Amino acid sequence: MHIKQFAAKYNLSTDTVRYYEKEGLLHPNKQDNGYRVYDVICEHTIKFILVLRQVGFTLQEIKQLLTLEQKPISDSCNQETAQLFSTKITHIEQQLFFYQQALQSLQLTQTLLAEGKYAENKLVIGSLIEDMYNKLQEGSGHHETT
């Protein structure tokens, strides 16, 4: 399929598709007339990119994985891939923990609001926000200096 069809199928702009190609992530076949044709391999690759982007992989990390996928299987290749996944798994676990705490805090706040107890619990809610902010800073590697 051509770029407009490909982009529409995956809910992307043609600029995004061109950018992924420029970055070496997508490799469409070029026809003699200059048109690009996106085949099944491009579809597999774009699905891979979109899924990994959704779970927090950077384009650089995705490019690294796509490059590793092209190489023959070896111990060093497996170790490099395993290390990248290990780092990403730790990051996702931290995000999950943060979102679980945030969800509990929001549910508590919603309950307090529904019961008309917001005013008397304003300090508790403020404390929840402060705690979530601190967790967010810890997870991102930013530490406040005083």
Coordinates of N, CA and C in Angstrom, one line a residue:
M1 N 0.8 -1.2 0.0 CA 0.0 0.0 0.0 C 0.9 1.2 0.0
H2 N 0.3 2.3 -0.4 CA 1.1 3.6 -0.5 C 1.0 4.3 0.9
I3 N 1.8 5.3 1.0 CA 2.0 6.0 2.3 C 0.7 6.5 3.0
K4 N -0.2 7.1 2.2 CA -1.5 7.6 2.7 C -2.3 6.5 3.3
Q5 N -2.4 5.4 2.6 CA -3.2 4.3 3.0 C -2.6 3.7 4.3
F6 N -1.2 3.5 4.2 CA -0.5 2.9 5.4 C -0.7 3.8 6.6
A7 N -0.5 5.1 6.5 CA -0.6 6.0 7.6 C -2.0 6.0 8.2
A8 N -3.0 6.0 7.3 CA -4.4 6.0 7.7 C -4.7 4.7 8.5
K9 N -4.2 3.6 7.9 CA -4.5 2.3 8.5 C -4.0 2.2 10.0
Y10 N -2.9 2.9 10.3 CA -2.3 2.8 11.6 C -2.5 4.1 12.4
N11 N -3.4 5.0 11.9 CA -3.8 6.2 12.5 C -2.6 7.1 12.8
L12 N -1.7 7.2 11.8 CA -0.5 8.1 11.9 C -0.6 9.1 10.8
S13 N 0.2 10.2 11.0 CA 0.3 11.2 9.9 C 1.3 10.7 8.9
T14 N 1.2 11.1 7.7 CA 2.3 10.7 6.7 C 3.6 11.3 7.1
D15 N 3.6 12.4 7.8 CA 4.9 13.0 8.3 C 5.6 12.0 9.3
T16 N 4.8 11.4 10.2 CA 5.3 10.4 11.1 C 5.9 9.2 10.4
V17 N 5.2 8.7 9.4 CA 5.7 7.6 8.7 C 7.0 7.9 8.0
R18 N 7.0 9.1 7.4 CA 8.3 9.5 6.7 C 9.4 9.7 7.8
Y19 N 9.1 10.2 8.9 CA 10.1 10.3 10.0 C 10.6 9.0 10.4
Y20 N 9.8 8.0 10.6 CA 10.2 6.7 11.0 C 11.1 6.1 9.9
E21 N 10.8 6.4 8.6 CA 11.6 5.9 7.5 C 13.0 6.6 7.6
K22 N 13.0 7.9 7.8 CA 14.2 8.7 7.8 C 15.1 8.2 8.9
E23 N 14.5 7.8 10.1 CA 15.3 7.4 11.2 C 15.7 5.9 11.1
G24 N 15.4 5.3 10.0 CA 15.8 3.9 9.7 C 15.0 2.8 10.4
L25 N 13.8 3.2 10.8 CA 12.9 2.2 11.4 C 12.0 1.5 10.4
L26 N 11.6 2.1 9.4 CA 10.8 1.6 8.4 C 11.5 1.5 7.0
H27 N 11.3 0.5 6.3 CA 12.0 0.3 5.0 C 11.1 -0.1 3.9
P28 N 10.3 0.9 3.4 CA 9.4 0.5 2.3 C 10.1 0.3 1.0
N29 N 9.5 -0.4 0.1 CA 10.1 -0.7 -1.2 C 9.8 0.6 -2.0
K30 N 10.8 1.0 -2.8 CA 10.6 2.2 -3.6 C 10.4 1.7 -5.1
Q31 N 9.3 2.2 -5.7 CA 9.0 1.8 -7.1 C 9.9 2.7 -8.0
D32 N 9.9 2.4 -9.3 CA 10.6 3.2 -10.2 C 10.1 4.6 -10.3
N33 N 8.9 4.8 -10.1 CA 8.3 6.2 -10.1 C 8.5 7.0 -8.8
G34 N 9.2 6.4 -7.9 CA 9.5 7.1 -6.6 C 8.5 6.8 -5.5
Y35 N 7.4 6.2 -5.8 CA 6.4 6.0 -4.8 C 6.9 4.8 -3.8
R36 N 6.6 5.0 -2.6 CA 7.0 4.0 -1.6 C 5.8 3.0 -1.5
V37 N 6.1 1.7 -1.3 CA 5.1 0.7 -1.1 C 5.4 0.0 0.2
Y38 N 4.4 0.1 1.1 CA 4.6 -0.5 2.4 C 4.0 -1.9 2.4
D39 N 4.8 -2.9 2.7 CA 4.4 -4.3 2.6 C 4.1 -4.9 4.0
V40 N 4.0 -6.2 4.0 CA 3.7 -6.9 5.3 C 4.8 -6.7 6.3
I41 N 6.0 -6.6 5.8 CA 7.2 -6.4 6.8 C 7.0 -5.0 7.4
C42 N 6.7 -4.0 6.6 CA 6.5 -2.7 7.2 C 5.3 -2.7 8.2
E43 N 4.3 -3.5 7.9 CA 3.1 -3.6 8.8 C 3.6 -4.2 10.1
H44 N 4.4 -5.3 10.0 CA 4.9 -5.9 11.2 C 5.7 -4.9 12.0
T45 N 6.6 -4.2 11.4 CA 7.5 -3.2 12.0 C 6.7 -2.1 12.7
I46 N 5.7 -1.6 12.0 CA 4.9 -0.4 12.6 C 4.1 -0.9 13.8
K47 N 3.6 -2.1 13.8 CA 2.9 -2.6 15.0 C 3.9 -2.8 16.1
F48 N 5.1 -3.3 15.8 CA 6.2 -3.4 16.8 C 6.5 -2.0 17.4
I49 N 6.7 -1.0 16.5 CA 7.0 0.3 17.0 C 5.9 0.9 17.9
L50 N 4.6 0.8 17.4 CA 3.5 1.4 18.1 C 3.3 0.7 19.5
V51 N 3.5 -0.6 19.6 CA 3.3 -1.3 20.9 C 4.4 -0.8 21.8
L52 N 5.7 -0.9 21.3 CA 6.8 -0.5 22.2 C 6.8 1.0 22.6
R53 N 6.3 1.8 21.7 CA 6.1 3.3 22.1 C 5.1 3.4 23.2
Q54 N 4.0 2.6 23.1 CA 3.0 2.7 24.1 C 3.5 2.3 25.5
V55 N 4.4 1.4 25.6 CA 4.9 0.9 26.9 C 6.1 1.7 27.3
G56 N 6.5 2.7 26.6 CA 7.6 3.6 27.0 C 8.9 3.5 26.4
F57 N 9.1 2.7 25.4 CA 10.4 2.6 24.7 C 10.6 3.9 23.9
T58 N 11.8 4.3 23.9 CA 12.2 5.5 23.0 C 12.4 5.0 21.6
L59 N 12.4 5.9 20.6 CA 12.6 5.5 19.3 C 14.1 4.9 19.1
Q60 N 15.0 5.5 19.9 CA 16.4 5.0 19.9 C 16.4 3.5 20.4
E61 N 15.7 3.2 21.4 CA 15.6 1.8 21.9 C 15.0 0.9 20.9
I62 N 13.9 1.4 20.3 CA 13.2 0.6 19.3 C 14.2 0.3 18.1
K63 N 14.9 1.3 17.7 CA 15.8 1.1 16.6 C 16.9 0.1 17.0
Q64 N 17.4 0.2 18.2 CA 18.4 -0.8 18.7 C 17.8 -2.2 18.6
L65 N 16.6 -2.4 19.1 CA 15.9 -3.7 19.0 C 15.7 -4.2 17.6
L66 N 15.3 -3.3 16.7 CA 15.1 -3.7 15.3 C 16.5 -4.1 14.7
T67 N 17.5 -3.4 15.1 CA 18.9 -3.7 14.6 C 19.3 -5.0 15.1
L68 N 19.1 -5.3 16.4 CA 19.4 -6.6 17.0 C 18.7 -7.7 16.4
E69 N 17.4 -7.4 16.0 CA 16.6 -8.5 15.4 C 17.1 -8.9 14.1
Q70 N 17.8 -8.0 13.4 CA 18.4 -8.3 12.1 C 19.7 -9.2 12.2
K71 N 20.3 -9.1 13.3 CA 21.6 -9.8 13.5 C 21.4 -11.3 13.8
P72 N 22.4 -12.1 13.5 CA 22.3 -13.5 13.8 C 22.2 -13.7 15.3
I73 N 21.5 -14.7 15.8 CA 21.4 -14.9 17.2 C 22.8 -15.2 17.8
S74 N 23.1 -14.5 18.9 CA 24.4 -14.8 19.6 C 24.2 -14.5 21.0
D75 N 25.2 -14.9 21.8 CA 25.1 -14.7 23.3 C 25.2 -13.2 23.5
S76 N 26.1 -12.4 22.8 CA 26.2 -11.0 23.1 C 24.9 -10.3 22.7
C77 N 24.3 -10.7 21.6 CA 23.0 -10.1 21.1 C 21.9 -10.3 22.2
N78 N 21.9 -11.6 22.7 CA 20.9 -11.9 23.7 C 21.1 -11.2 25.0
Q79 N 22.4 -11.0 25.4 CA 22.6 -10.3 26.6 C 22.3 -8.8 26.5
E80 N 22.6 -8.2 25.3 CA 22.3 -6.8 25.1 C 20.8 -6.6 25.1
T81 N 20.0 -7.5 24.5 CA 18.6 -7.4 24.4 C 18.0 -7.6 25.8
A82 N 18.5 -8.6 26.6 CA 18.0 -8.8 27.9 C 18.3 -7.7 28.8
Q83 N 19.4 -7.0 28.7 CA 19.7 -5.8 29.5 C 18.8 -4.7 29.2
L84 N 18.5 -4.4 28.0 CA 17.5 -3.4 27.6 C 16.2 -3.7 28.1
F85 N 15.7 -4.9 28.0 CA 14.4 -5.3 28.6 C 14.4 -5.2 30.1
S86 N 15.5 -5.6 30.7 CA 15.5 -5.5 32.2 C 15.4 -4.1 32.7
T87 N 16.1 -3.2 32.0 CA 16.0 -1.8 32.4 C 14.5 -1.3 32.1
K88 N 13.9 -1.6 31.0 CA 12.6 -1.2 30.7 C 11.6 -1.8 31.7
I89 N 11.7 -3.1 32.0 CA 10.8 -3.7 33.0 C 10.9 -3.0 34.3
T90 N 12.0 -2.7 34.8 CA 12.2 -1.9 36.1 C 11.4 -0.6 36.0
H91 N 11.6 0.1 34.9 CA 10.9 1.4 34.7 C 9.4 1.2 34.7
I92 N 8.9 0.2 34.0 CA 7.4 0.0 33.9 C 6.9 -0.4 35.3
E93 N 7.7 -1.2 36.0 CA 7.2 -1.6 37.4 C 7.1 -0.4 38.2
Q94 N 8.0 0.6 38.1 CA 8.0 1.8 38.9 C 6.7 2.6 38.5
Q95 N 6.5 2.7 37.2 CA 5.3 3.4 36.7 C 4.0 2.7 37.2
L96 N 3.9 1.4 37.2 CA 2.8 0.7 37.7 C 2.5 1.0 39.1
F97 N 3.6 1.0 39.9 CA 3.5 1.2 41.4 C 2.9 2.7 41.6
F98 N 3.5 3.6 40.8 CA 3.0 5.0 40.9 C 1.6 5.1 40.6
Y99 N 1.2 4.5 39.4 CA -0.2 4.6 39.0 C -1.2 3.9 39.9
Q100 N -0.8 2.8 40.6 CA -1.6 2.1 41.5 C -1.9 3.1 42.7
Q101 N -0.8 3.7 43.2 CA -1.0 4.6 44.3 C -1.8 5.9 43.9
A102 N -1.6 6.3 42.7 CA -2.4 7.5 42.2 C -3.8 7.1 42.1
L103 N -4.1 5.9 41.6 CA -5.5 5.5 41.5 C -6.2 5.4 42.9
Q104 N -5.5 4.8 43.8 CA -6.0 4.7 45.2 C -6.3 6.1 45.8
S105 N -5.4 7.0 45.5 CA -5.6 8.4 46.0 C -6.7 9.1 45.4
L106 N -6.9 8.9 44.1 CA -8.0 9.5 43.4 C -9.3 8.9 43.8
Q107 N -9.3 7.6 44.0 CA -10.6 6.9 44.5 C -11.0 7.4 45.9
L108 N -10.0 7.6 46.8 CA -10.2 8.2 48.1 C -10.8 9.6 48.0
T109 N -10.2 10.4 47.1 CA -10.6 11.8 47.0 C -12.1 11.8 46.4
Q110 N -12.3 10.9 45.4 CA -13.7 10.8 44.9 C -14.7 10.5 45.9
T111 N -14.3 9.5 46.8 CA -15.2 9.1 47.9 C -15.5 10.3 48.8
L112 N -14.4 11.0 49.2 CA -14.6 12.1 50.1 C -15.5 13.2 49.5
L113 N -15.3 13.4 48.2 CA -16.1 14.4 47.5 C -17.6 14.0 47.5
A114 N -17.8 12.7 47.2 CA -19.2 12.2 47.1 C -19.9 12.2 48.4
E115 N -19.1 12.1 49.5 CA -19.7 12.1 50.8 C -19.7 13.5 51.4
G116 N -19.3 14.5 50.6 CA -19.4 15.9 51.1 C -18.3 16.1 52.2
K117 N -17.2 15.4 52.2 CA -16.2 15.5 53.2 C -14.9 16.1 52.7
Y118 N -15.0 16.8 51.6 CA -13.8 17.4 51.0 C -13.2 18.4 51.9
A119 N -14.0 19.4 52.3 CA -13.4 20.5 53.1 C -12.7 20.0 54.4
E120 N -13.3 19.1 55.1 CA -12.7 18.6 56.3 C -11.5 17.7 56.1
N121 N -11.3 17.2 54.8 CA -10.2 16.4 54.5 C -9.2 17.0 53.5
K122 N -9.3 18.3 53.4 CA -8.5 19.0 52.4 C -7.0 18.8 52.7
L123 N -6.6 18.8 53.9 CA -5.2 18.5 54.3 C -4.7 17.1 53.9
V124 N -5.6 16.1 54.1 CA -5.3 14.7 53.7 C -5.1 14.6 52.2
I125 N -6.0 15.3 51.5 CA -5.9 15.2 50.0 C -4.6 16.0 49.6
G126 N -4.3 17.1 50.2 CA -3.1 17.8 49.8 C -1.9 16.9 50.1
S127 N -1.9 16.2 51.2 CA -0.8 15.2 51.6 C -0.7 14.1 50.5
L128 N -1.8 13.6 50.0 CA -1.8 12.6 49.0 C -1.1 13.1 47.7
I129 N -1.4 14.4 47.4 CA -0.8 15.0 46.2 C 0.7 15.1 46.4
E130 N 1.1 15.6 47.6 CA 2.5 15.8 48.0 C 3.2 14.5 47.9
D131 N 2.6 13.4 48.4 CA 3.2 12.1 48.4 C 3.4 11.6 46.9
M132 N 2.4 11.8 46.1 CA 2.5 11.4 44.7 C 3.5 12.1 44.0
Y133 N 3.6 13.4 44.3 CA 4.7 14.3 43.7 C 6.1 13.7 44.0
N134 N 6.2 13.4 45.3 CA 7.5 12.9 45.8 C 7.9 11.6 45.1
K135 N 6.9 10.7 44.9 CA 7.1 9.4 44.3 C 7.5 9.7 42.8
L136 N 6.8 10.6 42.2 CA 7.1 11.0 40.8 C 8.5 11.4 40.6
Q137 N 9.0 12.3 41.6 CA 10.3 12.7 41.5 C 11.3 11.6 41.7
E138 N 11.0 10.7 42.7 CA 11.9 9.6 42.9 C 12.0 8.7 41.7
G139 N 10.9 8.4 41.0 CA 10.9 7.6 39.9 C 11.6 8.2 38.7
S140 N 11.6 9.5 38.6 CA 12.2 10.1 37.4 C 13.7 10.4 37.6
G141 N 14.2 10.1 38.8 CA 15.6 10.4 39.1 C 15.8 11.8 39.6
H142 N 14.8 12.7 39.7 CA 15.0 14.0 40.2 C 14.8 14.0 41.7
H143 N 15.7 14.6 42.3 CA 15.6 14.7 43.8 C 15.7 16.2 44.2
E144 N 14.8 16.6 45.0 CA 14.8 18.0 45.4 C 16.0 18.3 46.4
T145 N 16.7 19.3 46.2 CA 17.7 19.7 47.1 C 17.3 20.9 47.9
T146 N 17.5 20.8 49.2 CA 17.1 21.9 50.1 C 18.3 22.4 50.9

